[in-house]
Amino acid sequence: MNILYLVFGEEQENHIQTYFSICSFLSQMSETDRIYVLTDAPRYYERVASRVNIVEVSKGLLDEWEGPKRFWGRVKIKAIEYICSIHPKEVVVYLDADTFLYANINLLKADLAHSMLHQYEGKLSIMKSKSEKLLWKQVGGMSFGGIVMQPEHCIWNTGVMVLSAEKGYDIVKMALLICDSMLQANVTKKLIEKISISVAISEFGEAKPSNFCIGHYCDNKLEWNEIIRKFVVESFLGNRSLEEDITLIQQWDFAKLAIEKRVPLAQIRLKKLIEKIFPAKIIQQIKKK
């Protein structure tokens, strides 16, 4: 099994999340499992370099993967294609940084004949958000990459992707064709990566959810980032080893904190209004010499 993280830029929270996620998997890795981190900031991964394959990706390659339409979602598909090409006929697991393994990895490995995504979101043709309605209006009944978008086609959360050994490379090639075809047709970019991957997987068999063993806290990042940042700071200040961090995460109570939380829009608006009415005032600053 080949696990892939794709982490770019100087936003340290993304790298901290990735470190935590890597540790959660290292606690259960077998000798035949591998972890890859594709990044433009390899210095953040020196601590795990003895256990993880760190691949530095240049700006030139990143630009090439984005394509002429400059679409970041295409980079994700190309990165998966890259790992599939290195390890043909092997399982590839793509993970967003804000994920972790919370159950026995053998539960995941028991069903690797099927491709998986994080979780099911719904049939695109009947989804309610403005973005989803707009996407269906743009693609419904039309052909992209040789696939006609049907009312039964679904969208899944793609923060986790498990591509089967037999079909993974074909799936990612189809996803890339659909993605490029939609970009060429000037479809709104926001959901192109999700629908391309979701549809490509469905064309090769039934997709299954992976959230029975992999957590994805994309809808409660604020609270999870605070806890994970504290974990990493304590590791640094306490001079813990990688192995000690792995052991601590093995004992982690993942049920303590929600991985999905919906903040009412009214609360967000009120906070912004209060900050506008009562802005913080600078009392003192250090004067430059």
Coordinates of C-alpha atoms in Angstrom, one line a residue:
M1 CA 0.0 0.0 0.0
N2 CA 1.4 3.4 -1.0
I3 CA 0.2 6.4 1.0
L4 CA 0.5 9.9 -0.6
Y5 CA 0.4 13.4 0.9
L6 CA 0.6 16.5 -1.3
V7 CA 1.6 19.5 0.7
F8 CA 2.7 22.8 -0.7
G9 CA 3.5 26.3 0.5
E10 CA 4.6 28.0 3.7
E11 CA 1.4 27.6 5.7
Q12 CA 2.9 25.7 8.7
E13 CA -0.5 24.4 9.9
N14 CA -0.7 22.2 6.7
H15 CA 2.7 20.7 7.5
I16 CA 1.9 20.2 11.2
Q17 CA -1.4 18.4 10.2
T18 CA 0.6 16.2 7.8
Y19 CA 3.1 15.2 10.5
F20 CA 0.3 14.2 12.8
S21 CA -1.4 12.2 10.1
I22 CA 1.9 10.5 9.1
C23 CA 2.5 9.5 12.8
S24 CA -1.0 7.9 13.0
F25 CA -0.2 5.7 10.0
L26 CA 3.4 4.9 11.0
S27 CA 2.1 3.2 14.1
Q28 CA 0.6 0.5 12.0
M29 CA 2.7 0.3 8.8
S30 CA 4.0 -3.0 7.6
E31 CA 7.3 -3.6 5.7
T32 CA 5.5 -3.5 2.4
D33 CA 3.7 -0.2 3.0
R34 CA 5.2 3.1 1.9
I35 CA 4.5 6.8 2.6
Y36 CA 5.2 9.5 0.1
V37 CA 5.2 13.3 0.8
L38 CA 5.3 15.4 -2.4
T39 CA 6.2 18.9 -1.3
D40 CA 8.1 22.1 -2.1
A41 CA 9.1 22.4 1.6
P42 CA 11.1 19.2 2.4
R43 CA 12.8 20.9 5.4
Y44 CA 9.6 20.4 7.4
Y45 CA 9.9 16.6 7.1
E46 CA 13.4 15.9 8.2
R47 CA 12.1 14.3 11.4
V48 CA 10.3 11.6 9.4
A49 CA 12.7 11.3 6.5
S50 CA 14.1 7.9 7.7
R51 CA 10.6 6.4 7.5
V52 CA 9.0 8.4 4.7
N53 CA 9.8 9.1 1.0
I54 CA 10.1 12.9 0.7
V55 CA 9.9 14.0 -2.9
E56 CA 10.7 17.7 -3.6
V57 CA 8.6 19.0 -6.3
S58 CA 9.9 22.0 -8.3
K59 CA 7.8 25.1 -9.3
G60 CA 8.3 24.1 -12.9
L61 CA 6.7 20.7 -12.4
L62 CA 4.0 22.2 -10.3
D63 CA 3.2 24.6 -13.1
E64 CA 3.1 21.8 -15.6
W65 CA 0.8 19.8 -13.4
E66 CA -1.5 22.8 -13.0
G67 CA -1.9 22.9 -16.8
P68 CA -2.7 25.9 -19.0
K69 CA -5.9 26.6 -17.1
R70 CA -3.9 27.0 -13.8
F71 CA -6.0 24.6 -11.8
W72 CA -4.8 23.4 -8.5
G73 CA -7.2 20.4 -8.4
R74 CA -5.4 19.1 -11.5
V75 CA -2.1 18.9 -9.4
K76 CA -3.8 16.5 -7.0
I77 CA -4.8 14.2 -9.9
K78 CA -1.3 14.4 -11.5
A79 CA 0.4 13.6 -8.1
I80 CA -1.7 10.4 -7.8
E81 CA -0.9 9.5 -11.4
Y82 CA 2.8 9.9 -10.5
I83 CA 2.6 7.4 -7.6
C84 CA 0.5 5.0 -9.7
S85 CA 3.2 5.1 -12.4
I86 CA 5.9 4.3 -9.9
H87 CA 4.0 1.4 -8.4
P88 CA 1.7 0.0 -11.1
K89 CA -0.8 -2.7 -9.9
E90 CA -0.4 -1.6 -6.3
V91 CA -2.9 0.2 -4.0
V92 CA -2.5 4.0 -3.8
V93 CA -4.0 5.9 -0.9
Y94 CA -4.2 9.7 -1.3
L95 CA -4.7 11.7 2.0
D96 CA -5.4 15.3 2.6
A97 CA -3.2 16.7 5.4
D98 CA -6.3 17.0 7.8
T99 CA -6.8 13.3 8.2
F100 CA -5.7 10.5 10.6
L101 CA -5.9 6.8 11.0
Y102 CA -8.0 6.0 14.0
A103 CA -8.9 2.3 13.6
N104 CA -7.0 -0.9 12.9
I105 CA -5.4 -0.5 9.4
N106 CA -6.3 -4.2 8.7
L107 CA -9.9 -3.1 8.4
L108 CA -8.9 -0.9 5.5
K109 CA -6.7 -3.6 4.0
A110 CA -9.4 -6.2 4.2
D111 CA -11.4 -4.5 1.3
L112 CA -8.8 -3.1 -1.0
A113 CA -10.4 -4.8 -4.0
H114 CA -12.7 -1.8 -4.0
S115 CA -11.8 1.8 -4.5
M116 CA -12.8 4.2 -1.7
L117 CA -13.4 7.9 -1.1
H118 CA -13.9 9.6 2.2
Q119 CA -17.7 9.8 2.3
Y120 CA -20.7 10.1 0.0
E121 CA -22.2 13.5 -0.5
G122 CA -25.0 13.0 -2.9
K123 CA -26.3 12.9 -6.5
L124 CA -25.1 16.0 -8.3
S125 CA -28.3 16.4 -10.2
I126 CA -30.4 17.0 -7.0
M127 CA -27.9 18.6 -4.6
K128 CA -28.9 22.0 -3.2
S129 CA -25.9 24.3 -2.8
K130 CA -25.4 27.1 -5.3
S131 CA -22.0 25.6 -6.4
E132 CA -23.5 22.1 -7.0
K133 CA -26.6 23.5 -8.9
L134 CA -24.3 25.6 -11.1
L135 CA -22.1 22.6 -11.8
W136 CA -25.0 20.4 -12.8
K137 CA -26.4 23.1 -15.0
Q138 CA -23.0 23.3 -16.8
V139 CA -22.3 19.6 -17.1
G140 CA -25.6 17.7 -17.0
G141 CA -26.2 15.5 -20.0
M142 CA -22.9 16.6 -21.6
S143 CA -19.8 14.4 -22.4
F144 CA -16.5 15.0 -20.7
G145 CA -13.5 12.7 -21.3
G146 CA -15.9 10.4 -23.1
I147 CA -18.3 10.1 -20.2
V148 CA -21.8 11.6 -20.3
M149 CA -22.8 13.2 -17.0
Q150 CA -25.9 11.4 -15.9
P151 CA -28.4 12.3 -13.1
E152 CA -27.2 9.2 -11.2
H153 CA -23.6 10.5 -11.0
C154 CA -22.6 11.3 -7.5
I155 CA -20.1 13.5 -5.7
W156 CA -18.0 12.2 -2.9
N157 CA -15.6 14.0 -0.5
T158 CA -12.1 13.3 -2.0
G159 CA -10.0 14.2 1.1
V160 CA -9.3 10.4 1.2
M161 CA -8.9 8.3 -2.0
V162 CA -8.1 4.6 -2.0
L163 CA -7.4 3.4 -5.5
S164 CA -7.4 -0.4 -6.0
A165 CA -4.3 -2.1 -7.4
E166 CA -6.0 -3.4 -10.5
K167 CA -7.9 -0.3 -11.5
G168 CA -6.1 2.6 -9.9
Y169 CA -4.1 3.8 -12.8
D170 CA -7.0 3.6 -15.2
I171 CA -9.2 5.5 -12.8
V172 CA -6.7 8.4 -12.4
K173 CA -6.2 8.6 -16.2
M174 CA -9.9 8.8 -16.7
A175 CA -10.2 11.5 -13.9
L176 CA -7.6 13.5 -15.7
L177 CA -9.4 13.3 -19.0
I178 CA -12.7 14.4 -17.4
C179 CA -11.0 17.2 -15.5
D180 CA -9.2 18.5 -18.6
S181 CA -12.3 18.3 -20.7
M182 CA -14.3 20.3 -18.2
L183 CA -11.5 22.9 -17.9
Q184 CA -11.4 23.2 -21.7
A185 CA -15.2 23.8 -21.7
N186 CA -14.7 26.6 -19.0
V187 CA -16.8 24.7 -16.4
T188 CA -16.6 26.6 -13.0
K189 CA -13.5 25.2 -11.3
K190 CA -14.7 24.8 -7.7
L191 CA -15.9 21.2 -7.9
I192 CA -14.2 19.9 -11.0
E193 CA -11.6 17.8 -9.1
K194 CA -14.3 16.2 -6.9
I195 CA -16.7 15.3 -9.7
S196 CA -13.9 14.1 -12.0
I197 CA -12.6 11.7 -9.5
S198 CA -16.0 10.6 -8.2
V199 CA -17.3 9.9 -11.7
A200 CA -14.1 8.1 -12.8
I201 CA -14.2 5.7 -9.8
S202 CA -17.9 5.0 -10.4
E203 CA -17.1 4.0 -14.0
F204 CA -14.9 1.2 -12.7
G205 CA -17.2 -0.1 -10.0
E206 CA -18.9 0.8 -6.8
A207 CA -17.1 3.3 -4.6
K208 CA -17.1 2.7 -0.8
P209 CA -16.5 5.1 2.1
S210 CA -13.3 5.0 4.0
N211 CA -14.5 7.0 7.1
F212 CA -14.9 3.7 9.1
C213 CA -11.2 3.9 9.8
I214 CA -9.8 7.2 8.5
G215 CA -11.0 10.5 10.1
H216 CA -11.1 13.7 8.1
Y217 CA -11.7 16.9 10.1
C218 CA -12.1 19.3 7.2
D219 CA -15.3 20.7 8.9
N220 CA -13.7 21.3 12.3
K221 CA -10.2 22.4 11.5
L222 CA -10.1 25.2 14.1
E223 CA -10.4 22.9 17.1
W224 CA -8.3 20.1 15.6
N225 CA -5.5 22.5 14.6
E226 CA -5.3 23.8 18.1
I227 CA -4.9 20.4 19.6
I228 CA -2.4 19.2 17.0
R229 CA -0.4 22.4 17.3
K230 CA -0.1 21.8 21.0
F231 CA 1.0 18.2 20.4
V232 CA 3.8 19.3 18.1
V233 CA 4.9 22.2 20.4
E234 CA 5.1 19.8 23.4
S235 CA 7.0 17.4 21.3
F236 CA 9.6 20.0 20.3
L237 CA 9.9 21.6 23.8
G238 CA 10.0 18.2 25.5
N239 CA 12.5 16.8 23.0
R240 CA 10.4 13.8 22.2
S241 CA 11.5 11.4 19.6
L242 CA 9.4 10.4 16.5
E243 CA 8.8 7.0 18.1
E244 CA 7.5 8.6 21.2
D245 CA 5.1 10.7 19.2
I246 CA 3.9 7.7 17.3
T247 CA 3.3 5.8 20.6
L248 CA 1.3 8.8 22.0
I249 CA -0.9 8.9 18.9
Q250 CA -1.5 5.2 19.1
Q251 CA -3.1 5.9 22.5
W252 CA -5.0 9.0 21.3
D253 CA -8.7 9.3 22.1
F254 CA -9.9 10.3 18.7
A255 CA -13.6 10.3 19.8
K256 CA -13.0 13.2 22.2
L257 CA -13.4 15.9 19.5
A258 CA -15.9 16.2 16.7
I259 CA -14.5 15.8 13.2
E260 CA -17.5 17.7 11.8
K261 CA -19.1 20.7 13.3
R262 CA -21.4 23.3 11.6
V263 CA -21.1 26.8 12.8
P264 CA -24.3 28.8 12.3
L265 CA -23.9 31.6 9.7
A266 CA -25.5 34.0 12.1
Q267 CA -22.6 33.4 14.6
I268 CA -20.0 34.1 11.9
R269 CA -21.7 37.3 10.8
L270 CA -22.1 38.5 14.4
K271 CA -18.4 37.9 15.2
K272 CA -17.4 39.9 12.1
L273 CA -19.9 42.7 13.0
I274 CA -18.5 42.9 16.6
E275 CA -14.9 43.0 15.4
K276 CA -15.9 45.9 13.0
I277 CA -17.8 47.8 15.6
F278 CA -15.2 47.2 18.4
P279 CA -11.9 46.9 16.6
A280 CA -8.8 46.0 18.6
K281 CA -6.5 49.0 19.3
I282 CA -2.8 49.0 19.2
I283 CA -1.5 50.4 22.6
Q284 CA 2.3 50.0 22.1
Q285 CA 4.8 48.8 19.6
I286 CA 8.5 48.4 19.7
K287 CA 10.1 51.3 17.9
K288 CA 12.7 50.5 15.2
K289 CA 16.2 51.8 15.9

